[in-house]
Tab-separated table of C-alpha atoms in Angstrom:
chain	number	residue	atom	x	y	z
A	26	UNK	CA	74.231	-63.815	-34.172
A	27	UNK	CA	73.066	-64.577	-37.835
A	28	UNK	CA	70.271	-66.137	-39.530
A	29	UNK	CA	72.128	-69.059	-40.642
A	30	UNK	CA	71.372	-72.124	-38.555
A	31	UNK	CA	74.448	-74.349	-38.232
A	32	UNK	CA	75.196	-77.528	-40.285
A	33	UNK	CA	77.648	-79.428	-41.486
A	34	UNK	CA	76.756	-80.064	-44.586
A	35	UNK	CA	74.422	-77.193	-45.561
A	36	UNK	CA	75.812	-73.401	-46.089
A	37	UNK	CA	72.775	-71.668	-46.409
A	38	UNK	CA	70.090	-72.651	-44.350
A	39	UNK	CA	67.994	-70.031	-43.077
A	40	UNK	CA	64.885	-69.012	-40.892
A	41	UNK	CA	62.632	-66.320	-42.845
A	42	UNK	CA	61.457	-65.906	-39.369
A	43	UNK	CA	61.988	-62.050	-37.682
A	44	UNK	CA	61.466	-59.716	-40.899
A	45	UNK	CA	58.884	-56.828	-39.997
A	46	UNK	CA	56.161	-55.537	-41.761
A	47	UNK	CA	55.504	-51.939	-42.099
A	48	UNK	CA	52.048	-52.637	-40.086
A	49	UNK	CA	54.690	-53.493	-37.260
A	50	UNK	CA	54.281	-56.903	-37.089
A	51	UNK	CA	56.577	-59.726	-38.265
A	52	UNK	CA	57.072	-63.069	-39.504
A	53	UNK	CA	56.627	-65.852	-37.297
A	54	UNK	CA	60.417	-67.713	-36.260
A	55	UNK	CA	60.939	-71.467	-37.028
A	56	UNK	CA	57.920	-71.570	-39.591
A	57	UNK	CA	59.347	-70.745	-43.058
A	58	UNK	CA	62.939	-72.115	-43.988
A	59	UNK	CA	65.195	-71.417	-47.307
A	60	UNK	CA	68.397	-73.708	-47.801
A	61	UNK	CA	71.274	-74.652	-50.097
A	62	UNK	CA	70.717	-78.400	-51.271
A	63	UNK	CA	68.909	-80.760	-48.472
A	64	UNK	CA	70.615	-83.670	-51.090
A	65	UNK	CA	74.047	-82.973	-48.853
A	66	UNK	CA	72.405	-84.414	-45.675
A	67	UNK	CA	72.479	-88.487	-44.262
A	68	UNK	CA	70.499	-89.858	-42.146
A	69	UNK	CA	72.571	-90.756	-39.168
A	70	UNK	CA	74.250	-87.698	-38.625
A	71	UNK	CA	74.256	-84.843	-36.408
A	72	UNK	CA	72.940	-82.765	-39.484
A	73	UNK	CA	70.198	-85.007	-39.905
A	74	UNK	CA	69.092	-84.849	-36.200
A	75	UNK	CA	68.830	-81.076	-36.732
A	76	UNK	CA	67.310	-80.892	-39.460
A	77	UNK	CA	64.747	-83.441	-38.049
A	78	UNK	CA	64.062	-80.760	-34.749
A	79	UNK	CA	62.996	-78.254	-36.638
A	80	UNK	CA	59.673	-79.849	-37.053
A	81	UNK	CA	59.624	-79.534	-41.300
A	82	UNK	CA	56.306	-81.093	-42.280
A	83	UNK	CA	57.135	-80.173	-46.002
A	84	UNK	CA	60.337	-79.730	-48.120
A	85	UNK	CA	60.159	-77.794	-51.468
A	86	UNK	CA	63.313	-78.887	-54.003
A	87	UNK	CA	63.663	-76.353	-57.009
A	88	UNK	CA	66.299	-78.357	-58.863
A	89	UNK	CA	65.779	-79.714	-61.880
A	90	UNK	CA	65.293	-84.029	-62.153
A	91	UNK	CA	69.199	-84.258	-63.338
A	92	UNK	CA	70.847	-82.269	-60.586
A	93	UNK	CA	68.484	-84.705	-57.906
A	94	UNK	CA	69.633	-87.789	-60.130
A	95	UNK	CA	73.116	-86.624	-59.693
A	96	UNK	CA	73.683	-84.794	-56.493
A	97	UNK	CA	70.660	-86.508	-54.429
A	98	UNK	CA	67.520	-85.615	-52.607
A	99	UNK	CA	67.321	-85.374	-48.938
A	100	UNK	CA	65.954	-88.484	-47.741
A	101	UNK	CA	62.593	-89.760	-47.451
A	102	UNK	CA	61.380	-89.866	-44.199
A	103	UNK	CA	57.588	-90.141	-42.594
A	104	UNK	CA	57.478	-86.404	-40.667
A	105	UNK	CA	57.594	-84.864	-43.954
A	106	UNK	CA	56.324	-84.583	-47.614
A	107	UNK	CA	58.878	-83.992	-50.218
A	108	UNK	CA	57.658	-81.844	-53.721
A	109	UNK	CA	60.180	-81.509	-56.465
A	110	UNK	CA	59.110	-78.384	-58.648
A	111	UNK	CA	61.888	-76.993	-61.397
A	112	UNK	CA	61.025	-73.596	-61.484
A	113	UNK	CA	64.056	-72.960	-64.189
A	114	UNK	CA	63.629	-74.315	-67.339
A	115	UNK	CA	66.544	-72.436	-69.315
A	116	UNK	CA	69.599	-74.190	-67.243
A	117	UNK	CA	72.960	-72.305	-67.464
A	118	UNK	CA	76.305	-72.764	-66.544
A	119	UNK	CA	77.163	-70.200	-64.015
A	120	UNK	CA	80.454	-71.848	-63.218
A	121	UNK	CA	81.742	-71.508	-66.724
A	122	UNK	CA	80.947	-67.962	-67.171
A	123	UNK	CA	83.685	-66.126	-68.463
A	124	UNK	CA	85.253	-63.923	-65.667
A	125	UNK	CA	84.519	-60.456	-66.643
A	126	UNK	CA	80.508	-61.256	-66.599
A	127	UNK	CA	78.723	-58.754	-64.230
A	128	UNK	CA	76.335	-60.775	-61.524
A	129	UNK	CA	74.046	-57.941	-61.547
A	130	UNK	CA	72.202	-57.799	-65.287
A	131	UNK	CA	72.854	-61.200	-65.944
A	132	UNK	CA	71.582	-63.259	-62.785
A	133	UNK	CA	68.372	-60.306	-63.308
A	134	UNK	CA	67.837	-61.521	-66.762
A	135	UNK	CA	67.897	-65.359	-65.838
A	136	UNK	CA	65.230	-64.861	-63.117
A	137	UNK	CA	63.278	-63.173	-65.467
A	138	UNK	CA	63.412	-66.143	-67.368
A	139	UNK	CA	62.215	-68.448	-64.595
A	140	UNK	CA	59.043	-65.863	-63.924
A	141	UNK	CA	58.186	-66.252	-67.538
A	142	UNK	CA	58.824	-70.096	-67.779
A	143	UNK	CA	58.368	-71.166	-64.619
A	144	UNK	CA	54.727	-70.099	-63.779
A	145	UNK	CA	52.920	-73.848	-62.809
A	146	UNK	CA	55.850	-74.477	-60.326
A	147	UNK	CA	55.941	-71.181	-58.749
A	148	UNK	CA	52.346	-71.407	-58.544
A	149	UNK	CA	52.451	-74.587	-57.152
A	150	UNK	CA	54.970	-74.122	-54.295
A	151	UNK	CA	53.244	-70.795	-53.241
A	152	UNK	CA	49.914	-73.146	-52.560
A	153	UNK	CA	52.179	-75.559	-50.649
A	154	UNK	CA	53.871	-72.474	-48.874
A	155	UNK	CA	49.869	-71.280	-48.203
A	156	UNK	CA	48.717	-74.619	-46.920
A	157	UNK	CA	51.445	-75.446	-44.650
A	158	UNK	CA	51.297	-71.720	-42.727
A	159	UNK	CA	47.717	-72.265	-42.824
A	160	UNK	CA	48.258	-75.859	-40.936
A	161	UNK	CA	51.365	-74.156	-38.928
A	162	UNK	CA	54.199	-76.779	-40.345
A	163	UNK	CA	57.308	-75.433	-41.311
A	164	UNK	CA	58.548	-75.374	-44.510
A	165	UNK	CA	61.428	-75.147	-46.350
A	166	UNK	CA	61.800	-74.592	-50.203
A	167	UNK	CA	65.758	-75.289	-51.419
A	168	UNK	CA	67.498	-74.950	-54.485
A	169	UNK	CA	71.381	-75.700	-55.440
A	170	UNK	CA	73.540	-73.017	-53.403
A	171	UNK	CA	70.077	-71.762	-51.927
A	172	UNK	CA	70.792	-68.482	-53.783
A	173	UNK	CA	68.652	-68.038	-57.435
A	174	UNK	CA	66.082	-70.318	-57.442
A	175	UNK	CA	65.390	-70.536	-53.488
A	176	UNK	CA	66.469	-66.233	-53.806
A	177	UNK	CA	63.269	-65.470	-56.255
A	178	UNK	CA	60.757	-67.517	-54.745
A	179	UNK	CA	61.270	-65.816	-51.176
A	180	UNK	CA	61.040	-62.687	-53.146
A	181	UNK	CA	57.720	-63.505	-54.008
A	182	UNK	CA	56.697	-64.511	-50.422
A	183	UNK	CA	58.298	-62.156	-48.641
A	184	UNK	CA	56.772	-59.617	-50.745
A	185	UNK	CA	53.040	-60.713	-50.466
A	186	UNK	CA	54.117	-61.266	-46.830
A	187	UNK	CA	53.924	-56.925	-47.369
A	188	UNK	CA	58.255	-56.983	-46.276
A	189	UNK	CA	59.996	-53.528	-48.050
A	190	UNK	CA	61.975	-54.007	-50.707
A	191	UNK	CA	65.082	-53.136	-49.247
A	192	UNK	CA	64.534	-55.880	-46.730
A	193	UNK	CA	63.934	-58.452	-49.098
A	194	UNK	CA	67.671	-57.450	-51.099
A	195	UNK	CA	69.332	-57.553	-47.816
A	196	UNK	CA	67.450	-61.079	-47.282
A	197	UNK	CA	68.944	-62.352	-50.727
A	198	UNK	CA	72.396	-60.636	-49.923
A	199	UNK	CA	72.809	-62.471	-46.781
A	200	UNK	CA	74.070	-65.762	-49.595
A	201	UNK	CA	77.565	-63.268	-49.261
A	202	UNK	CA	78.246	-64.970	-45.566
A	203	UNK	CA	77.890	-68.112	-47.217
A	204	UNK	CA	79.810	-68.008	-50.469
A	205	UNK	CA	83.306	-68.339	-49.716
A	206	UNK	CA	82.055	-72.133	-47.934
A	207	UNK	CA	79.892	-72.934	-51.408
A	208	UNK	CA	82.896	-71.348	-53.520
A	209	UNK	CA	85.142	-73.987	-51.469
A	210	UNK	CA	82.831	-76.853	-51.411
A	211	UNK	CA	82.611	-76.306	-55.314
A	212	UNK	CA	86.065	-76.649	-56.381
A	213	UNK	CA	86.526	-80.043	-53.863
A	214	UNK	CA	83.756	-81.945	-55.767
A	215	UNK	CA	85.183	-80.805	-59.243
A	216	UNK	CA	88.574	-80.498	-58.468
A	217	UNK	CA	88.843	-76.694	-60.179
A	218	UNK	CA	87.846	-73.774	-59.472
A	219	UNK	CA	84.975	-72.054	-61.609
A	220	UNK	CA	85.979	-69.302	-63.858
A	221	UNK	CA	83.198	-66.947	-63.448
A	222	UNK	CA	84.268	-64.371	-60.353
A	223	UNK	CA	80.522	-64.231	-59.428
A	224	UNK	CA	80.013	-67.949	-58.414
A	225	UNK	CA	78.507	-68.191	-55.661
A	226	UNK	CA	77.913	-64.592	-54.661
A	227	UNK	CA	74.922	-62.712	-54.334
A	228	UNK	CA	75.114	-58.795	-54.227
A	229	UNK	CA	72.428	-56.550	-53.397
A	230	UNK	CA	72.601	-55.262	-57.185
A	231	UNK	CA	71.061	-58.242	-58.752
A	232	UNK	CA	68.309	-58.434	-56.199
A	233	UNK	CA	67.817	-54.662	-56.764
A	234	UNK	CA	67.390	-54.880	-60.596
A	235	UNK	CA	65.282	-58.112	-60.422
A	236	UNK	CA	62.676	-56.446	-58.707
A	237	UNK	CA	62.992	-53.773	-60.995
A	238	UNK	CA	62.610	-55.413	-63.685
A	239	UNK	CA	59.717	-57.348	-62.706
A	240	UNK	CA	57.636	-54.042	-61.875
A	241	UNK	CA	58.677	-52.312	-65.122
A	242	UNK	CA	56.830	-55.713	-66.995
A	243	UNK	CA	54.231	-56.761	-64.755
A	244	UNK	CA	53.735	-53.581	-62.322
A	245	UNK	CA	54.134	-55.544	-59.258
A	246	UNK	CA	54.813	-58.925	-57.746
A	247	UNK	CA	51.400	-58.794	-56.559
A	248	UNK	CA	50.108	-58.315	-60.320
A	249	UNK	CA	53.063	-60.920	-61.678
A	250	UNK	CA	51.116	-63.444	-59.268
A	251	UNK	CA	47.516	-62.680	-60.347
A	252	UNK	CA	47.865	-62.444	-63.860
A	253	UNK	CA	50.771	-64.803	-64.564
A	254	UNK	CA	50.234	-67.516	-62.113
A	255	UNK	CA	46.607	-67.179	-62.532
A	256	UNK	CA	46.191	-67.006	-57.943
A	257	UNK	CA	44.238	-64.464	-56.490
A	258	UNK	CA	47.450	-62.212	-55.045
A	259	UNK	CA	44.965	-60.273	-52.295
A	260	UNK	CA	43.380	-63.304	-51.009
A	261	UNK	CA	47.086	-65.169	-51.098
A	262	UNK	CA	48.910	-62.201	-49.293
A	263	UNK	CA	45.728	-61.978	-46.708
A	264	UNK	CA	46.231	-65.678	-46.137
A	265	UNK	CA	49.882	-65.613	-45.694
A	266	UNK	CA	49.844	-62.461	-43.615
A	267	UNK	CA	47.186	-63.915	-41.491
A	268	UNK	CA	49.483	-67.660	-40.772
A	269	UNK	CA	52.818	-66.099	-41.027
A	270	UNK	CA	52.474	-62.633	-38.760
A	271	UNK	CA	52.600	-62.051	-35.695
A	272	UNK	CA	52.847	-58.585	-33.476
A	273	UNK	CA	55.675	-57.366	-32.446
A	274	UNK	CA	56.777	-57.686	-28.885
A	275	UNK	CA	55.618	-55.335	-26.393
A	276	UNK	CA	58.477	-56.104	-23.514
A	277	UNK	CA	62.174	-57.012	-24.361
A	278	UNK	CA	64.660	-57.756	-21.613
A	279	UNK	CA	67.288	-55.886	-20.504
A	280	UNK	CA	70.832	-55.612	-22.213
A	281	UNK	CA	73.590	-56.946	-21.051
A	282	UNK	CA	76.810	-55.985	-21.480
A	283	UNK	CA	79.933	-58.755	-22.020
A	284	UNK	CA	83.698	-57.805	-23.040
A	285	UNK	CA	84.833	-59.245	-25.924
A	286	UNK	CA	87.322	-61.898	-25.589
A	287	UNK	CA	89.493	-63.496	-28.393
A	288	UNK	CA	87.322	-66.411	-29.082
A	289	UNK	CA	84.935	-63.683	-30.177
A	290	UNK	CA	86.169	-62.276	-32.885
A	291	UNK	CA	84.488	-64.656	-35.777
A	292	UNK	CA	81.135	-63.604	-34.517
A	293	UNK	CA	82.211	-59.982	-34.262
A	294	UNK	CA	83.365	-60.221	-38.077
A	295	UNK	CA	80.100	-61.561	-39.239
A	296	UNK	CA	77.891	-59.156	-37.685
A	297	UNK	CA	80.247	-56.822	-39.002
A	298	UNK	CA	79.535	-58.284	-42.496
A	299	UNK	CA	75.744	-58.565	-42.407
A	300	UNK	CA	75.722	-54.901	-41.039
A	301	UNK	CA	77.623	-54.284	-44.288
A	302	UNK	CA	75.265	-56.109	-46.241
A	303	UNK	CA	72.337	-54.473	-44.364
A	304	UNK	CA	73.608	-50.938	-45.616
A	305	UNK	CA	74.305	-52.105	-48.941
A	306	UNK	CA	70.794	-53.370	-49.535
A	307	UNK	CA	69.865	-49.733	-48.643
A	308	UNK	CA	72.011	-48.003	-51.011
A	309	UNK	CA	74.398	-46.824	-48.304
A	310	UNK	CA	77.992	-47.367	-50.105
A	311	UNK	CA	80.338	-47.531	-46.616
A	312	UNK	CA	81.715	-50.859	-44.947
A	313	UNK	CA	81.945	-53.826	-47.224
A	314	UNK	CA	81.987	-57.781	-45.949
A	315	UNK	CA	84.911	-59.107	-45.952
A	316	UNK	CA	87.089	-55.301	-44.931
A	317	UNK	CA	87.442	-56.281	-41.074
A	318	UNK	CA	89.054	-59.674	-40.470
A	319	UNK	CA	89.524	-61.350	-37.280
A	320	UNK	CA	93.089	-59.782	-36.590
A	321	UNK	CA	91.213	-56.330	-36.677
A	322	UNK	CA	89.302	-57.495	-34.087
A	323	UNK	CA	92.170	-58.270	-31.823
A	324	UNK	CA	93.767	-55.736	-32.143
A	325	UNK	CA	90.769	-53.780	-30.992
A	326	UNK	CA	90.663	-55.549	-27.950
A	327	UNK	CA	94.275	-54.990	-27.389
A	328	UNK	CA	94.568	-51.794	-27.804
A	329	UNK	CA	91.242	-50.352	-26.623
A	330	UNK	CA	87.617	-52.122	-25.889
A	331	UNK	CA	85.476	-54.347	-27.701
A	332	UNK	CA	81.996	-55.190	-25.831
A	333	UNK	CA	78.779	-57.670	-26.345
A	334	UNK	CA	75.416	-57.260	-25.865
A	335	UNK	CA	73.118	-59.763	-25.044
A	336	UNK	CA	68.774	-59.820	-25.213
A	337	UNK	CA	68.806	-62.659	-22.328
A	338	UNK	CA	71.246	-65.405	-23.493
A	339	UNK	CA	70.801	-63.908	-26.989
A	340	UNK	CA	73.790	-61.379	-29.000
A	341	UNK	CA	72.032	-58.598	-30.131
A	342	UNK	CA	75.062	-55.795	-30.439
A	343	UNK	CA	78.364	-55.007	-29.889
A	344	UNK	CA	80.882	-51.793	-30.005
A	345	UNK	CA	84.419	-50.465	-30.378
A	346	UNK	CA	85.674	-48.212	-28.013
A	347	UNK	CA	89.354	-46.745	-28.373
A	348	UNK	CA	91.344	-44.569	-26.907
A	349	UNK	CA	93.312	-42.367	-30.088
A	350	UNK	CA	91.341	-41.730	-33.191
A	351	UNK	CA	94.346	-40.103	-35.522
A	352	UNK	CA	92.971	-40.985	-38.860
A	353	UNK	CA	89.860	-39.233	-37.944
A	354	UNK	CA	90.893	-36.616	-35.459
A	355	UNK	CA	94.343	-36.242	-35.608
A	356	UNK	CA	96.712	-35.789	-32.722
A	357	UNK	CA	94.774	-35.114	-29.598
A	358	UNK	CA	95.087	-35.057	-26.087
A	359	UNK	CA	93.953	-37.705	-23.542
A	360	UNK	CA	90.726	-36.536	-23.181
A	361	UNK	CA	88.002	-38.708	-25.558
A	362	UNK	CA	87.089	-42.236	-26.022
A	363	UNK	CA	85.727	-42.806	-29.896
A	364	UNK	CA	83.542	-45.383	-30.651
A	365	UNK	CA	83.346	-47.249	-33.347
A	366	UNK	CA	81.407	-49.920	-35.049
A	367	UNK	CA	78.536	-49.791	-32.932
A	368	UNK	CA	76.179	-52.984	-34.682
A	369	UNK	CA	73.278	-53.987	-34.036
A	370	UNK	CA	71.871	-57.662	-34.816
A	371	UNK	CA	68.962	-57.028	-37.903
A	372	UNK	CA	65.411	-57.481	-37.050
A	373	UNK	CA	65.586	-59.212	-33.979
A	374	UNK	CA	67.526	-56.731	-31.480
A	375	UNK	CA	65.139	-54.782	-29.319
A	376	UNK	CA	64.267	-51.540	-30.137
A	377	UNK	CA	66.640	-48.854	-28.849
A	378	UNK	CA	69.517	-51.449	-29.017
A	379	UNK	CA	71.477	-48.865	-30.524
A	380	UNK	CA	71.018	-46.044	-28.193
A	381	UNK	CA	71.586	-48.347	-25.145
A	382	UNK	CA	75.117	-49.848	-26.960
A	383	UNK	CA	75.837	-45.687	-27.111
A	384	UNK	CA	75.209	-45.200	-23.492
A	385	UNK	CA	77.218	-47.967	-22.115
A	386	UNK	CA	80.461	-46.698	-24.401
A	387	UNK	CA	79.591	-43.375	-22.763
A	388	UNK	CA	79.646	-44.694	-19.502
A	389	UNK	CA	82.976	-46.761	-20.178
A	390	UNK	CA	84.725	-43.341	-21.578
A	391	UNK	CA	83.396	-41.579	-18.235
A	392	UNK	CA	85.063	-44.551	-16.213
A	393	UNK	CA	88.160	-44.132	-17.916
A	394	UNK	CA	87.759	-40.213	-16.422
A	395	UNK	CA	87.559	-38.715	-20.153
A	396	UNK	CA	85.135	-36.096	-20.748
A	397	UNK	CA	84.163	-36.719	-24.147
A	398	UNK	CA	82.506	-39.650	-26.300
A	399	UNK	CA	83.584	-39.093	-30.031
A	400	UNK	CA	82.608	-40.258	-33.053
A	401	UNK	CA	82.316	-39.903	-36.778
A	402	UNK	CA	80.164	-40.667	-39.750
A	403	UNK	CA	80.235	-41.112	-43.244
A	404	UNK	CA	79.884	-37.586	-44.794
A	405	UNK	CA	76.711	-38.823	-47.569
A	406	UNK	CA	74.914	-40.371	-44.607
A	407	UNK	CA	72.960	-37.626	-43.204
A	408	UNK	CA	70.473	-39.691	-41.535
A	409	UNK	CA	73.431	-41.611	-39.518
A	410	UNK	CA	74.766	-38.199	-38.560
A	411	UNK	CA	70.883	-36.855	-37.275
A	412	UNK	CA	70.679	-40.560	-35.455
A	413	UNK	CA	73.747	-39.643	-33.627
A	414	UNK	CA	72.814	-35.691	-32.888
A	415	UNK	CA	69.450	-36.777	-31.615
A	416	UNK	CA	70.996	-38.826	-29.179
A	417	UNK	CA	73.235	-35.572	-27.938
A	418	UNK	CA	76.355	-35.527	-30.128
A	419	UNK	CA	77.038	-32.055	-32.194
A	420	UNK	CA	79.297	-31.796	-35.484
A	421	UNK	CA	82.375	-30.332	-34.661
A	422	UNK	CA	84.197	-30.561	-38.384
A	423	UNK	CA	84.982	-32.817	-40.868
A	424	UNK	CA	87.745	-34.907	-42.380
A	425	UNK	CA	87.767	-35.331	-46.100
A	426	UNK	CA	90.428	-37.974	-46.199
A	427	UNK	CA	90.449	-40.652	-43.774
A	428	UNK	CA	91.600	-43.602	-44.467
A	429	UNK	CA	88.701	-46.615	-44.607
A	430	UNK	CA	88.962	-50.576	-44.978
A	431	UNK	CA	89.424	-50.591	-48.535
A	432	UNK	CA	92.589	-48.250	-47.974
A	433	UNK	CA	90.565	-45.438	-50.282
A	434	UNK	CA	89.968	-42.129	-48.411
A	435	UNK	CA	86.772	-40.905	-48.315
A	436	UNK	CA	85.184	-37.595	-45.764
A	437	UNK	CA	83.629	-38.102	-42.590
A	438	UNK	CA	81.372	-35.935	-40.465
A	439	UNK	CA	82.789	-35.508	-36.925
A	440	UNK	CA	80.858	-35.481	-33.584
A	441	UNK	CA	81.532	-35.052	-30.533
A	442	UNK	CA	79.119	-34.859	-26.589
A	443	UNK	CA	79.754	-33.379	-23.406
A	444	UNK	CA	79.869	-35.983	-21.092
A	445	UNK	CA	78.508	-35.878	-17.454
C-alpha cells in the first residue's frame, strides 16, 4: 500500500517507479531505486535474496569512504557494479544537534552545500543514472538513512524526469514512514538516543525551501545541471524522459470492495499517513502522520464501517463510514451515514478511485435504509469542498469548532446529498 519495499534490514528502500509527468505519462516501476544504507544487508539472508530479484545492474553509495570503512558496503557480487561517489564534502553531525534546531533552514543550507561542493559526483552518478535507463537496468543510488544525500539527488532526477515540484517534496517526505524504525535502529547501535528532535525526519519544509533556494541561485535545476555540472540538462532530461517514461494506462480493472478487518489496521494507518504527507507537500495544513493510530482504527470498525479497495490483488483505497457524526453535526436523528477518511493510494490508484470509494459508501448508507451520505471538509480547502459538490453533495453549514486529531478545533465546511 506504500512505496517502501519490505526488508529487514533496510527502512527506506523505495521504487521511484509510478510518479506522473504533466505530459501524462510516468516513470517506469522497478527501474530506478533510492535506499537507506545497502551496508546493512548479508548475503545469505532473506534480505539479500530480495534485493538480488530486483534485477539491480548498478548500485550508487553516496557515503563518504569512513562511514563504508565503518558501517560496510553491500557486498560485491557479479549481477551488479558498485560506484562509491561522496557527494557531501562538509560532514556534520546531525545527531548531536542541539534540540531546538529547526530541520527546515538548516538541512536546506547543508544541501546547498553539497550542490556547490559536490558537482563531479553528482555529475557522475547522473551519467550512471543515464546509462543504466538507457540499457534498462535498475538502479539504485543510497546514502546513510536514504534521506539527504539519496533526498537531493532524486530531486535532481525527478526533476529533469519533468515531475512537479510538489511531487518531488511529497517523494522526499515519504522518509516520515520510515523514521521512527531509523530513530530506533540509531539509538541500539549507539546505545543513546540523539539529541537533535529532527533526526531522522524529513518534513515537506526542508524539501520546499531547498528547491527554493536552488532556483533563487541558479534559476533552475535544469540550469544548476548545465552550468554547474557542466552536462547538457535538455539533452539529459530528453534522454531520461525517453528510458524512464512510459504512458499512462489506458484500461484499469475494476474496484473491489473488502471490509476491513483488525489485522488491517497498520496498513490503514499508513495510508492514512502518506495521505497526510501527500497534503502536506501541497501546502494543505489538515491531517498529520502519526494523529490516527491503530486503536482509531478499531474502533472504527466497531462502531461503524471501515472498507478496502483493491485494483486486482492490489490496495488502492479505503473509507470510513459511521453512523453519528456529533463533533461535526451535532445531535441528529438516524437518518445519515458520514464518511470519513476516504484515501486513495498516490500515483498508482486508477483514475476516479475516489469517486468510486464515494459511491460504494453511498450505496452502504442506502443499505443501511438512510437517506443521506454526509460529509465535511476542512473550511481553507475549497478545492476539496468543489471535488465533493461536483460529485453531488451541497453545503449545508459549517462548524467552526470541531474537534481534530491534534485535539485543536479548527471549522469545517458541511455537505450533505440526497440519496436515491
Amino acid at each position: 500500500m506504500d512505496r517502501h519495499l519490505r526488508f529487514d534490514s533496510l527502512h527506506n528502500f523505495r521504487d521511484l517507479g509510478g510518479y506522473s509527468t504533466p505530459d501524462r505519462r510516468r516513470i517506469r516501476p522497478g527501474r530506478l531505486y533510492r535506499s537507506d544504507s545497502l551496508g546493512k544487508v548479508r548475503k545469505g539472508t532473506e534480505d539479500w535474496s530480495r534485493f538480488l530479484s530486483l534485477g539491480v545492474r548498478t548500485v550508487v553509495d553516496l557515503r563518504h569512504p569512513w562511514e563504508i570503512e565503518k558501517r560496510g558496503r553491500v557486498p560485491d557480487d557479479a549481477s551488479f557494479s558498485y560506484h562509491n561517489l561522496s557527494i557531501e564534502h562538509r560532514p556534520y553531525d546531525q545527531p548531536a544537534l542541539p534540540p531546538e534546531v529547526d530541520p527546515g533552514p538548516y538541512l536546506a543550507e547543508r544541501y546547498m552545500e553539497v550542490a556547490q561542493d559536490g558537482t563531479k559526483e553528482i555529475r557522475r552518478a547522473l551519467e550512471l543514472i543515464v546509462a543504466a535507463a538507457e540499457s534498462s537496468d535498475p538502479l539504485v543510488f543510497h546514502c546513510a538513512s536514504g534521506k539527504d544525500r539519496t533526498g537531493q539527488l532524486a530531486a535532481f532526477v525527478l526533476s529533469l524526469l519533468g515531475v512537479p515540484d510538489e511531487t518531488i517534496i511529497e517523494d522526499y517526505s515519504l522518509t516520515e514512514l520510515a523514521a521512527p524504525a531509523i530513530l530506533a535502529a540509531w539509538t541500539a547501535r549507539e546505545g543513546r538516543a540523539p539529541t537533535w528532535l529532527g533526526f531522522g525526519r524529513a518534513p515537506a519544509t526542508v524539501m520546499r525551501t531547498y528547491l527554493a533556494a536552488m532556483k533563487a541561485r541558479h534559476g533552475s535545476i535544469e540550469r544548476y545541471v548545465t552550468e554547474e555540472l557542466s552536462l547538457d540538462a535538455s539533452e539529459l532530461a530528453s534522454r531520461l524522459r525517453a528510458s524512464l517514461l512510459e504512458p499512462r494506462p489506458t484500461t484499469w480493472p475494476l474496484l473491489t470492495y473488502r471490509r476491513a478487518t483488525p489485522s488491517d489496521a497498520p496498513a490503514l494507518v499508513r495510508l492514512r499517513d502518506t495521505a497526510a504527507l501527500r497534503q502536506l507537500a501541497r501546502g494543505i495544513d489538515q491531517w498529520k502522520p502519526g494523529e490516527k493510530d491503530e486503536t482509531h482504527f478499531h474502533t472504527r470498525m466497531r462502531e461503524g464501517e471501515v472498507w478496502l479497495a483493491y485494483a486486482d490483488d492490489r490496495p488502492t483505497g479505503a473509507y470510513e463510514l459511521w453512523w453519528d457524526d456529533p463533533a461535526a453535526w451535532g445531535p441528529r436523528p438516524a437518518d445519515a451515514g458520514y464518511i470519513h477518511r476516504l484515501m486513495t493510494v498516490p500515483h498508482t490508484s486508477p483514475p476516479g478511485t475516489g469517486r468510486h470509494l464515494l459511491t460504494h459508501a453511498e450505496s452502504r448508507i442506502t443499505a443501511k435504509g438512510r437517506p443521506h451520505a454526509r460529509l465535511d471538509c476542512l473550511a481553507t480547502n475549497p478545492a476539496l469542498r468543489s471535488y465533493y459538490e461536483a460529485a453531488g453533495y451541497e453545503v449545508v453549514g459549517e462548524q467552526r469548532a470541531k474537534e481534530g486529531g491534534s485535539g485543536s478545533p479548527y471549522a469545517v465546511t458541511l455537505l450533505e446529498k440526497r440519496l436515491g
